């Protein structure tokens, strides 16, 4: 007797159910986003360069020859003198750029920018007969709109190129691209050393936040006792009301800001930069006693860090951390030394400082931030396994922002 | 004043939800129509909406590495973008995309010299005697995977679309450019071949 009788033939439905159990592929978020960006880039390129049709080839050649001649004219006669349209305060649709050559110029894009914005407009040619407009942006937030549908606007910073079509908001600080938002149309971003990114309408790209920039949080201070104090002589301290400090209470949240006058922010900081109310208030200089060496070095280091002198700040903060002063303040100094080192690009030393901080301050409220920062540094050099461990260690942090940063770090691995 | 170095990392795109919601309100047909006039945002929305199904379909049609599947998914949506103007609203956009994906895979297989028999992600059945229920199930799955892989492309595409993705026959026939009778015959042949593979292993 055949075994067929003991094994019922599966029905079509049962067979399909079985087949559905076979593994399928589902991309993770990173891959999906990469495919999506690549797809949109390809689609944009596809639209920008429609396939030539044979009946139009002859006309294309003729147009190309005319365009080549036009380029020669542009190069020879139409170089912008000085700085064309430089820093047009509140510029709204400056005239068509350099139209003196007598050839058809690309239509000028509309640019809305505040008076503080700094940018220039110039003509460029791509070697294939096409003359376009390039907007070099140095600082400020610009709202750029194509002159008409289908026209592209090229924007450039020191570190990035943006090819926009439609309406695009571009934020630049210090010649560095900070953010791009597409209101309508699309934009292609080519940031130095990064993968190309395509944004569709409604999407925003923001420059990576530097670890050090987000990790600067006020160090803990003692319970405030309002005391009028004199300015500290050795440190670039603002003349503000200080707090008398008996001893820095490390584990106490450092957000007691209400009783303290803060220095006015000299200028609006760009996104990601520490803002005034997040600055630490170095607990030194009370009228009761002279600041210790640790406090002095800490304050000096912080002032340097605030001024952007990361290398010097790292040195001062390292001195504070190595001193025999208050252990809690020294631990904080180690943390901020790591921040300074990271800003100075000395990643390996920053890692060491963070590890030292984590060893020295097992109960610090900054452990989560330090762990995230360390995870990012380790991930940057490709050690995903170790980075994962540090990110995971920060998931239990009391600060939701730290937990979110840890999750982002994990997702990026 | 020295500026801090940039970290050189890409942060995930932060979509503006309200704008995204505007796209998500549109029907598939409207998105495809927008693609036809060159709206890349519509293409992005279409991708967001259907990429999982396309990934699943392609990975069922072709067992290969993840990067190749990524490429095929992208080719599928790009082909849909280029052909968006030709879409007739008689069928569902999902079926239309499935048809494009199937053709993309078919062309990929034909143009590819190397035809992988990559079943590495399917664990081989354990050699247990006598097999318990779980082992028997695993063996069945393995046989089915091999049988599906060995099916002629035309039969496999029809089987995956109609049986596994449950695309209605009329829509599948339209998406694949087949007559209904041809589709039905292929589906019948595919089922028979797979059933024989399962039965053969249990004898």
Coordinates of N, CA and C in Angstrom, one line a residue, chain A residues 3-4 7 9-12 15-16 18-27 31-33 35-40 42-44 46-47 51 159 173-174 176-178 182-186 191 193-195 197-210 213 273 306-310 343-345 376 380 408, chain B residues 1-17 19-20 23 37-41 43-45 47-48 51-52 55-56 59-60 63 65-71 73-75 77-78 81-82 121-123 137 140-142 144-145 148 159 162-166 190-192 194-195 198-199 202-203:
Chain A
X3 N 2.2 5.1 0.6 CA 2.1 6.0 1.7 C 1.3 7.2 1.3
X4 N 0.9 7.3 0.1 CA 0.1 8.4 -0.4 C -1.2 8.5 0.5
X7 N -0.7 10.7 3.7 CA -0.3 12.1 3.6 C -1.3 12.8 2.7
X9 N -3.2 15.2 0.3 CA -2.7 16.2 -0.6 C -3.2 17.6 -0.1
X10 N -2.2 18.5 0.0 CA -2.6 19.8 0.5 C -3.5 20.5 -0.4
X11 N -4.5 21.2 0.1 CA -5.3 22.0 -0.7 C -4.6 23.2 -1.3
X12 N -5.2 23.9 -2.2 CA -4.5 25.1 -2.8 C -4.3 26.1 -1.7
X15 N -1.5 25.0 0.6 CA -0.2 25.2 -0.1 C 0.2 26.7 0.0
X16 N -0.8 27.5 -0.3 CA -0.4 29.0 -0.3 C -0.1 29.4 1.1
X18 N 1.3 27.7 3.4 CA 2.7 27.2 3.6 C 3.7 28.1 2.9
X19 N 3.4 28.4 1.7 CA 4.3 29.2 0.9 C 4.5 30.6 1.5
X20 N 3.5 31.1 2.2 CA 3.6 32.4 2.8 C 4.5 32.4 4.0
X21 N 4.8 31.2 4.5 CA 5.7 31.2 5.6 C 7.2 31.3 5.2
X22 N 7.4 31.2 3.9 CA 8.8 31.3 3.5 C 9.3 32.7 3.8
X23 N 10.5 32.8 4.1 CA 11.0 34.2 4.5 C 11.0 35.2 3.4
X24 N 10.7 36.4 3.7 CA 10.7 37.5 2.7 C 11.7 38.5 3.3
X25 N 12.0 39.4 2.4 CA 12.9 40.5 2.8 C 12.2 41.8 3.1
X26 N 12.5 42.3 4.2 CA 12.0 43.6 4.6 C 13.2 44.5 4.9
X27 N 13.3 45.7 4.3 CA 14.5 46.5 4.6 C 14.3 47.2 6.0
X31 N 18.1 51.3 5.2 CA 18.2 50.9 3.8 C 17.0 51.4 3.0
X32 N 15.8 51.4 3.7 CA 14.6 51.9 3.0 C 14.8 53.4 2.6
X33 N 15.4 54.2 3.6 CA 15.6 55.6 3.3 C 16.6 55.8 2.2
X35 N 17.2 53.7 -0.3 CA 16.6 53.4 -1.5 C 15.7 54.5 -2.0
X36 N 14.9 55.0 -1.0 CA 14.0 56.1 -1.3 C 14.7 57.3 -1.9
X37 N 15.8 57.7 -1.2 CA 16.6 58.9 -1.6 C 17.1 58.6 -3.0
X38 N 17.7 57.4 -3.2 CA 18.3 57.1 -4.5 C 17.2 57.1 -5.6
X39 N 16.0 56.6 -5.3 CA 14.9 56.6 -6.2 C 14.5 58.0 -6.6
X40 N 14.4 58.9 -5.6 CA 14.0 60.2 -5.9 C 15.0 61.0 -6.7
X42 N 17.1 59.5 -8.8 CA 17.0 59.0 -10.2 C 15.8 59.6 -10.9
X43 N 14.7 59.7 -10.2 CA 13.5 60.3 -10.8 C 13.8 61.7 -11.2
X44 N 14.4 62.5 -10.3 CA 14.7 63.9 -10.6 C 15.6 64.0 -11.8
X46 N 16.0 61.8 -14.1 CA 15.2 61.3 -15.3 C 14.4 62.4 -15.9
X47 N 13.8 63.2 -15.0 CA 12.9 64.2 -15.5 C 13.7 65.4 -16.0
X51 N 14.7 61.8 -22.4 CA 15.4 61.1 -23.5 C 15.2 61.8 -24.8
X159 N 30.6 73.8 2.2 CA 30.6 72.4 2.4 C 29.5 71.6 1.6
X173 N 25.1 78.9 8.2 CA 25.8 79.6 9.3 C 27.3 79.4 9.1
X174 N 28.0 80.4 9.0 CA 29.4 80.3 8.9 C 29.9 79.5 7.6
X176 N 28.5 77.1 6.4 CA 28.2 75.7 6.5 C 26.7 75.5 6.4
X177 N 26.3 74.6 5.6 CA 24.9 74.3 5.5 C 24.3 73.7 6.7
X178 N 23.3 74.3 7.2 CA 22.7 73.9 8.5 C 21.4 73.1 8.3
X182 N 12.1 71.8 2.0 CA 11.5 71.9 0.7 C 10.0 72.2 0.9
X183 N 9.6 73.3 0.5 CA 8.1 73.6 0.6 C 7.4 73.0 -0.6
X184 N 8.0 73.1 -1.7 CA 7.3 72.5 -2.9 C 8.5 72.1 -3.9
X185 N 8.2 71.2 -4.7 CA 9.2 70.7 -5.6 C 10.2 69.7 -4.9
X186 N 11.4 69.9 -5.2 CA 12.4 68.9 -4.6 C 13.7 69.6 -4.5
X191 N 26.3 67.1 0.3 CA 27.1 67.6 1.4 C 28.5 66.8 1.4
X193 N 31.5 64.7 1.9 CA 31.8 63.5 2.6 C 30.5 62.8 3.1
X194 N 29.4 63.2 2.5 CA 28.1 62.5 2.8 C 27.4 62.0 1.6
X195 N 26.6 61.0 1.8 CA 25.8 60.5 0.8 C 24.8 61.5 0.3
X197 N 21.5 63.3 -0.8 CA 20.2 63.2 -0.2 C 19.2 63.9 -1.1
X198 N 18.1 63.3 -1.4 CA 17.0 64.0 -2.1 C 15.9 64.3 -1.2
X199 N 15.4 65.5 -1.2 CA 14.3 65.9 -0.4 C 13.1 66.2 -1.3
X200 N 12.0 65.7 -0.9 CA 10.7 66.0 -1.6 C 10.0 67.1 -0.8
X201 N 8.9 67.5 -1.4 CA 8.1 68.6 -0.7 C 7.7 68.1 0.7
X202 N 7.9 69.0 1.7 CA 7.5 68.7 3.0 C 8.7 68.0 3.8
X203 N 9.8 67.8 3.2 CA 10.9 67.2 3.9 C 11.9 68.2 4.3
X204 N 12.6 67.9 5.4 CA 13.6 68.8 5.9 C 14.9 68.0 6.2
X205 N 16.0 68.5 5.8 CA 17.3 67.9 6.2 C 18.0 68.9 7.1
X206 N 18.6 68.3 8.2 CA 19.3 69.1 9.1 C 20.7 68.6 9.2
X207 N 21.7 69.5 9.3 CA 23.0 69.1 9.4 C 23.2 68.2 10.7
X208 N 24.1 67.3 10.6 CA 24.3 66.5 11.8 C 24.7 67.4 13.0
X209 N 24.1 67.1 14.1 CA 24.4 67.8 15.3 C 25.7 67.3 15.9
X210 N 26.6 68.2 16.1 CA 27.9 67.7 16.7 C 27.7 67.3 18.1
X213 N 28.1 69.7 20.8 CA 27.2 70.8 20.8 C 25.9 70.5 21.6
X273 N 23.7 74.8 18.7 CA 24.7 75.5 19.5 C 24.1 75.6 20.9
X306 N 33.2 78.2 25.5 CA 32.1 79.1 25.0 C 32.5 80.0 23.9
X307 N 33.8 80.4 23.9 CA 34.2 81.3 22.9 C 34.6 80.5 21.6
X308 N 34.6 79.2 21.7 CA 34.9 78.4 20.5 C 36.4 78.0 20.5
X309 N 37.1 78.3 21.5 CA 38.5 77.9 21.5 C 38.6 76.5 22.2
X310 N 38.3 75.5 21.4 CA 38.1 74.2 22.0 C 39.4 73.6 22.5
X343 N 35.0 68.7 20.1 CA 34.9 69.9 19.2 C 36.2 70.2 18.5
X344 N 37.3 69.9 19.2 CA 38.5 70.2 18.5 C 38.9 69.1 17.6
X345 N 38.1 68.1 17.4 CA 38.4 67.0 16.5 C 39.3 66.0 17.0
X376 N 28.7 57.5 20.1 CA 28.8 58.1 18.8 C 30.2 58.1 18.3
X380 N 31.6 56.1 15.1 CA 32.2 56.8 14.0 C 33.5 56.1 13.5
X408 N 18.4 57.0 18.8 CA 18.8 57.4 17.5 C 20.2 56.8 17.1
Chain B
X1 N 37.8 82.9 15.5 CA 37.2 81.9 16.3 C 37.1 80.6 15.4
X2 N 37.6 79.5 16.0 CA 37.6 78.3 15.3 C 36.2 77.6 15.4
X3 N 35.8 77.1 14.3 CA 34.6 76.4 14.3 C 34.7 74.9 14.5
X4 N 33.8 74.3 15.2 CA 34.0 72.9 15.4 C 33.8 72.1 14.1
X5 N 34.5 71.0 14.1 CA 34.4 70.2 12.9 C 33.0 69.6 12.7
X6 N 32.7 69.3 11.5 CA 31.4 68.7 11.3 C 31.6 67.2 11.4
X7 N 30.6 66.6 11.9 CA 30.7 65.1 12.1 C 30.7 64.3 10.9
X8 N 30.1 64.9 9.8 CA 30.1 64.1 8.6 C 29.1 62.9 8.6
X9 N 28.1 63.1 9.2 CA 27.1 62.0 9.2 C 25.8 62.5 8.7
X10 N 25.1 61.5 8.2 CA 23.7 61.8 7.7 C 22.7 61.6 8.8
X11 N 21.9 62.5 9.1 CA 20.9 62.3 10.0 C 19.6 61.9 9.3
X12 N 18.8 61.1 9.9 CA 17.6 60.7 9.2 C 16.8 61.9 8.8
X13 N 16.1 61.7 7.7 CA 15.3 62.8 7.2 C 14.2 63.0 8.2
X14 N 13.9 64.3 8.4 CA 12.9 64.6 9.3 C 11.7 65.2 8.5
X15 N 10.7 64.4 8.4 CA 9.6 64.8 7.5 C 8.7 65.7 8.3
X16 N 8.2 66.7 7.6 CA 7.3 67.6 8.1 C 5.9 66.9 8.1
X17 N 5.4 66.5 9.2 CA 4.2 65.6 9.2 C 3.0 66.2 8.5
X19 N 2.9 68.2 6.0 CA 3.0 68.1 4.6 C 2.9 66.7 4.1
X20 N 3.4 65.8 4.9 CA 3.4 64.4 4.5 C 1.9 63.9 4.5
X23 N 0.2 64.5 1.4 CA 0.4 63.4 0.3 C -0.4 62.2 0.7
X37 N 3.1 63.8 -14.1 CA 3.5 65.2 -14.4 C 4.8 65.6 -13.7
X38 N 5.5 64.6 -13.2 CA 6.8 64.9 -12.7 C 6.9 65.3 -11.3
X39 N 5.9 64.9 -10.5 CA 6.0 65.3 -9.0 C 6.7 64.2 -8.3
X40 N 7.9 64.5 -7.9 CA 8.7 63.5 -7.2 C 8.2 63.3 -5.8
X41 N 7.6 64.3 -5.2 CA 7.0 64.0 -3.9 C 5.9 63.0 -3.9
X43 N 5.9 60.5 -6.0 CA 6.7 59.2 -6.1 C 7.1 58.8 -4.7
X44 N 7.6 59.7 -3.9 CA 8.0 59.4 -2.6 C 6.9 58.8 -1.7
X45 N 5.7 59.5 -1.9 CA 4.6 59.0 -1.1 C 4.1 57.6 -1.6
X47 N 6.1 55.4 -2.9 CA 7.1 54.5 -2.4 C 6.8 54.1 -0.9
X48 N 6.5 55.2 -0.1 CA 6.2 55.0 1.3 C 5.0 54.0 1.5
X51 N 6.2 50.2 -0.7 CA 7.5 49.6 -0.8 C 7.5 48.2 -0.1
X52 N 6.8 48.1 1.0 CA 6.8 46.9 1.7 C 6.3 45.7 0.9
X55 N 8.8 44.9 -1.9 CA 9.9 44.2 -1.3 C 9.5 42.7 -1.1
X56 N 8.3 42.5 -0.6 CA 7.9 41.2 -0.3 C 7.7 40.4 -1.6
X59 N 11.1 39.6 -3.2 CA 11.9 38.6 -2.5 C 11.3 37.2 -2.6
X60 N 10.0 37.2 -2.9 CA 9.4 35.9 -3.2 C 9.6 35.4 -4.6
X63 N 15.2 34.8 -5.0 CA 15.9 34.7 -3.7 C 17.4 35.2 -4.0
X65 N 20.4 38.5 -2.7 CA 20.9 39.3 -1.5 C 20.1 40.6 -1.4
X66 N 20.2 41.2 -0.3 CA 19.4 42.3 0.0 C 19.6 43.5 -0.9
X67 N 20.9 43.7 -1.3 CA 21.2 44.9 -2.1 C 20.6 44.7 -3.5
X68 N 20.6 43.5 -4.0 CA 20.0 43.3 -5.3 C 18.5 43.5 -5.3
X69 N 17.9 43.1 -4.2 CA 16.4 43.4 -4.0 C 16.2 44.9 -3.9
X70 N 17.1 45.6 -3.2 CA 17.0 47.1 -3.2 C 17.0 47.6 -4.6
X71 N 17.9 47.2 -5.4 CA 18.0 47.7 -6.8 C 16.7 47.4 -7.5
X73 N 13.7 46.9 -6.4 CA 12.6 47.7 -5.9 C 12.7 49.1 -6.5
X74 N 13.9 49.6 -6.5 CA 14.1 51.0 -7.0 C 13.8 51.0 -8.5
X75 N 14.2 50.0 -9.2 CA 13.9 49.9 -10.7 C 12.4 49.8 -10.9
X77 N 10.0 51.1 -9.0 CA 9.3 52.4 -8.8 C 9.8 53.4 -9.9
X78 N 11.0 53.3 -10.3 CA 11.4 54.2 -11.4 C 10.7 53.9 -12.7
X81 N 7.3 55.3 -12.4 CA 7.5 56.8 -12.6 C 7.5 57.1 -14.0
X82 N 8.3 56.4 -14.8 CA 8.4 56.7 -16.2 C 7.1 56.3 -17.0
X121 N 19.0 31.3 2.9 CA 18.2 31.8 4.1 C 17.1 30.8 4.5
X122 N 17.0 29.7 3.7 CA 16.1 28.7 4.1 C 16.8 27.6 4.8
X123 N 16.6 27.4 6.1 CA 17.4 26.4 6.8 C 17.1 25.0 6.2
X137 N 7.3 19.9 9.2 CA 6.9 21.2 8.6 C 8.1 21.9 8.0
X140 N 8.8 20.3 4.8 CA 7.9 20.7 3.7 C 8.2 22.1 3.2
X141 N 8.5 23.0 4.1 CA 8.9 24.4 3.7 C 10.1 24.4 2.8
X142 N 11.0 23.6 3.2 CA 12.3 23.5 2.4 C 12.0 23.0 1.0
X144 N 9.2 23.1 -0.5 CA 8.3 24.1 -1.2 C 9.2 25.2 -1.8
X145 N 10.2 25.6 -1.0 CA 11.0 26.7 -1.4 C 11.8 26.3 -2.6
X148 N 9.4 26.1 -5.6 CA 9.1 27.5 -6.1 C 10.2 28.1 -6.9
X159 N 1.9 32.5 -9.8 CA 1.6 31.9 -8.5 C 1.8 32.9 -7.3
X162 N -0.9 35.8 -7.7 CA -2.3 35.4 -7.5 C -2.6 34.7 -6.1
X163 N -1.7 33.8 -5.8 CA -1.9 33.0 -4.6 C -1.3 33.7 -3.3
X164 N -0.1 34.2 -3.4 CA 0.5 34.7 -2.2 C 0.2 36.1 -1.9
X165 N 0.1 36.9 -3.0 CA -0.2 38.3 -2.8 C -1.7 38.6 -3.0
X166 N -2.4 37.6 -3.4 CA -3.9 37.6 -3.6 C -4.4 38.7 -4.5
X190 N 1.3 25.8 -12.0 CA 2.1 26.1 -10.8 C 1.7 25.4 -9.6
X191 N 0.4 25.4 -9.3 CA -0.1 24.7 -8.2 C 0.2 23.2 -8.3
X192 N 0.0 22.6 -9.5 CA 0.2 21.2 -9.6 C 1.7 20.9 -9.4
X194 N 3.9 22.5 -7.6 CA 4.2 22.6 -6.2 C 3.6 21.5 -5.3
X195 N 2.4 21.1 -5.7 CA 1.8 20.1 -4.9 C 2.6 18.8 -5.1
X198 N 5.6 18.7 -2.9 CA 5.3 18.4 -1.5 C 5.0 17.0 -1.4
X199 N 4.1 16.4 -2.3 CA 3.8 15.0 -2.2 C 5.0 14.1 -2.4
X202 N 6.8 13.5 0.7 CA 6.2 12.8 1.8 C 6.0 11.3 1.5
X203 N 6.3 10.9 0.3 CA 6.2 9.5 0.0 C 7.3 8.7 0.6

